[in-house]
Tab-separated table of C-alpha atoms in Angstrom:
chain	number	residue	atom	x	y	z
A	712	MET	CA	-3.297	-37.865	8.600
A	713	GLU	CA	-4.333	-36.573	5.197
A	714	GLY	CA	-3.958	-32.887	6.138
A	715	LYS	CA	-0.324	-33.063	7.304
A	716	GLY	CA	1.110	-32.792	3.797
A	717	VAL	CA	-0.699	-29.512	3.166
A	718	ARG	CA	0.046	-27.931	6.521
A	719	ALA	CA	3.861	-27.825	6.246
A	720	PRO	CA	4.072	-25.886	2.934
A	721	PHE	CA	1.301	-23.521	4.032
A	722	THR	CA	3.126	-22.789	7.305
A	723	ALA	CA	6.381	-22.181	5.414
A	724	VAL	CA	4.679	-19.668	3.109
A	725	ILE	CA	3.119	-17.802	6.042
A	726	MET	CA	6.470	-17.656	7.871
A	727	GLY	CA	8.192	-16.401	4.717
A	728	VAL	CA	5.659	-13.595	4.284
A	729	LEU	CA	5.997	-12.561	7.930
A	730	ILE	CA	9.803	-12.482	7.756
A	731	LEU	CA	9.725	-10.516	4.495
A	732	GLY	CA	7.386	-7.993	6.123
A	733	LEU	CA	9.801	-7.509	9.007
A	734	VAL	CA	12.740	-6.997	6.644
A	735	VAL	CA	10.842	-4.424	4.563
A	736	ALA	CA	9.732	-2.552	7.685
A	737	LYS	CA	13.303	-2.430	8.942
A	738	ILE	CA	14.585	-1.084	5.630
A	739	GLU	CA	11.885	1.596	5.319
A	740	ALA	CA	12.094	2.866	8.884
A	741	LYS	CA	14.446	5.743	9.606
A	742	SER	CA	15.367	7.613	12.725
A	743	CYS	CA	14.837	11.314	13.344
A	744	CYS	CA	16.511	13.124	16.242
A	745	ARG	CA	15.905	16.541	17.822
A	746	ASN	CA	19.440	17.790	17.148
A	747	THR	CA	22.953	16.822	16.078
A	748	LEU	CA	23.890	15.761	19.609
A	749	GLY	CA	20.973	13.306	19.601
A	750	ARG	CA	21.995	12.010	16.153
A	751	ASN	CA	25.585	11.441	17.297
A	752	CYS	CA	24.338	9.720	20.458
A	753	TYR	CA	22.064	7.447	18.390
A	754	ASN	CA	24.828	6.535	15.928
A	755	ALA	CA	27.285	5.730	18.742
A	756	CYS	CA	24.638	3.703	20.565
A	757	ARG	CA	23.923	1.572	17.470
A	758	VAL	CA	27.583	0.654	16.790
A	759	PRO	CA	27.769	-2.256	19.275
A	760	GLY	CA	24.384	-3.561	18.078
A	761	THR	CA	22.127	-2.039	20.725
A	762	PRO	CA	18.461	-2.350	19.635
A	763	ARG	CA	17.075	0.648	17.744
A	764	PRO	CA	14.202	1.329	20.188
A	765	THR	CA	16.652	1.420	23.110
A	766	CYS	CA	18.964	3.876	21.349
A	767	ALA	CA	16.027	6.032	20.250
A	768	THR	CA	14.782	6.303	23.834
A	769	LEU	CA	18.233	7.050	25.270
A	770	CYS	CA	19.057	9.696	22.657
A	771	ASP	CA	15.663	11.424	22.286
A	772	CYS	CA	15.088	10.139	18.754
A	773	ILE	CA	12.083	8.533	17.075
A	774	HIS	CA	11.585	6.085	14.210
A	775	VAL	CA	9.372	7.009	11.291
A	776	THR	CA	8.375	5.431	8.013
A	777	GLY	CA	8.158	7.612	4.948
A	778	ASN	CA	10.196	10.560	3.749
A	779	THR	CA	9.514	13.237	6.340
A	780	CYS	CA	10.841	13.828	9.839
A	781	PRO	CA	8.381	15.704	12.054
A	782	PRO	CA	9.222	19.293	13.071
A	783	SER	CA	9.932	18.139	16.633
A	784	HIS	CA	12.706	15.766	15.439
A	785	PRO	CA	14.208	17.366	12.310
A	786	ARG	CA	17.623	15.680	12.193
A	787	SER	CA	17.999	12.511	10.193
A	788	GLY	CA	21.802	12.405	10.206
A	789	MET	CA	22.204	12.317	6.459
A	790	LEU	CA	23.472	15.032	4.141
A	791	GLU	CA	21.220	18.047	4.643
A	792	ILE	CA	20.401	20.884	2.266
A	793	ASP	CA	18.514	23.907	3.602
A	794	TYR	CA	15.696	25.423	1.503
A	795	GLY	CA	14.181	28.179	3.627
A	796	ASN	CA	11.815	26.507	6.046
A	797	LEU	CA	12.460	23.048	4.534
A	798	ALA	CA	15.537	20.909	5.130
A	799	VAL	CA	16.273	18.271	2.498
A	800	THR	CA	18.333	15.293	3.578
A	801	CYS	CA	19.995	12.908	1.138
A	802	PRO	CA	21.625	9.608	2.172
A	803	ASN	CA	24.726	10.133	-0.007
A	804	ASP	CA	26.469	12.531	-2.392
A	805	GLU	CA	25.050	10.868	-5.518
A	806	LEU	CA	21.452	11.378	-4.384
A	807	ARG	CA	22.227	14.923	-3.259
A	808	GLU	CA	23.623	15.671	-6.726
A	809	CYS	CA	20.464	14.184	-8.283
A	810	PHE	CA	18.352	16.458	-6.087
A	811	THR	CA	20.403	19.571	-6.897
A	812	LYS	CA	20.234	18.899	-10.652
A	813	CYS	CA	16.488	18.275	-10.439
A	814	ILE	CA	15.879	21.622	-8.735
A	815	GLU	CA	18.158	23.529	-11.129
A	816	SER	CA	17.197	21.952	-14.448
A	817	GLU	CA	13.611	20.829	-14.102
A	818	GLY	CA	12.354	23.617	-11.868
A	819	GLN	CA	10.273	21.177	-9.861
A	820	ASN	CA	9.309	21.876	-6.293
A	821	VAL	CA	11.498	20.683	-3.426
A	822	GLU	CA	9.253	17.808	-2.350
A	823	ALA	CA	8.865	16.420	-5.884
A	824	CYS	CA	12.637	16.398	-6.444
A	825	ALA	CA	13.246	14.866	-3.009
A	826	ASN	CA	10.858	12.014	-3.798
A	827	LYS	CA	12.357	11.530	-7.262
A	828	CYS	CA	15.930	11.322	-5.926
A	829	GLY	CA	15.375	9.362	-2.708
A	830	CYS	CA	15.907	12.282	-0.335
A	831	TYR	CA	13.838	13.286	2.700
A	832	VAL	CA	12.134	16.579	3.547
A	833	SER	CA	11.736	17.948	7.077
A	834	MET	CA	10.308	21.254	8.251
């Protein structure tokens, strides 16, 4: 009987950490598709709330964590900027402007500016 008072708060803390981990993983994950058709398919599939893994399988897309889509699945569906053999993708106009200014004013390399401004690099 003495251990019951300790068990409930401990269980609540463990559950909270697990739920937080799931939320962070969901936020960090992004989808990469082979082409624009796959990206459009994935976006349309997700509208009614279809699970991400189901849409990825149906539309030939994959989920990755990090900032880079693999060469086999280069399309992320965000705003893309082409730099030779690298494609830089920014989630919105503000981040794209940050990236463009970084490249022009600071002369940093593409990957450094992409990381600084929250954009993604694919090959």
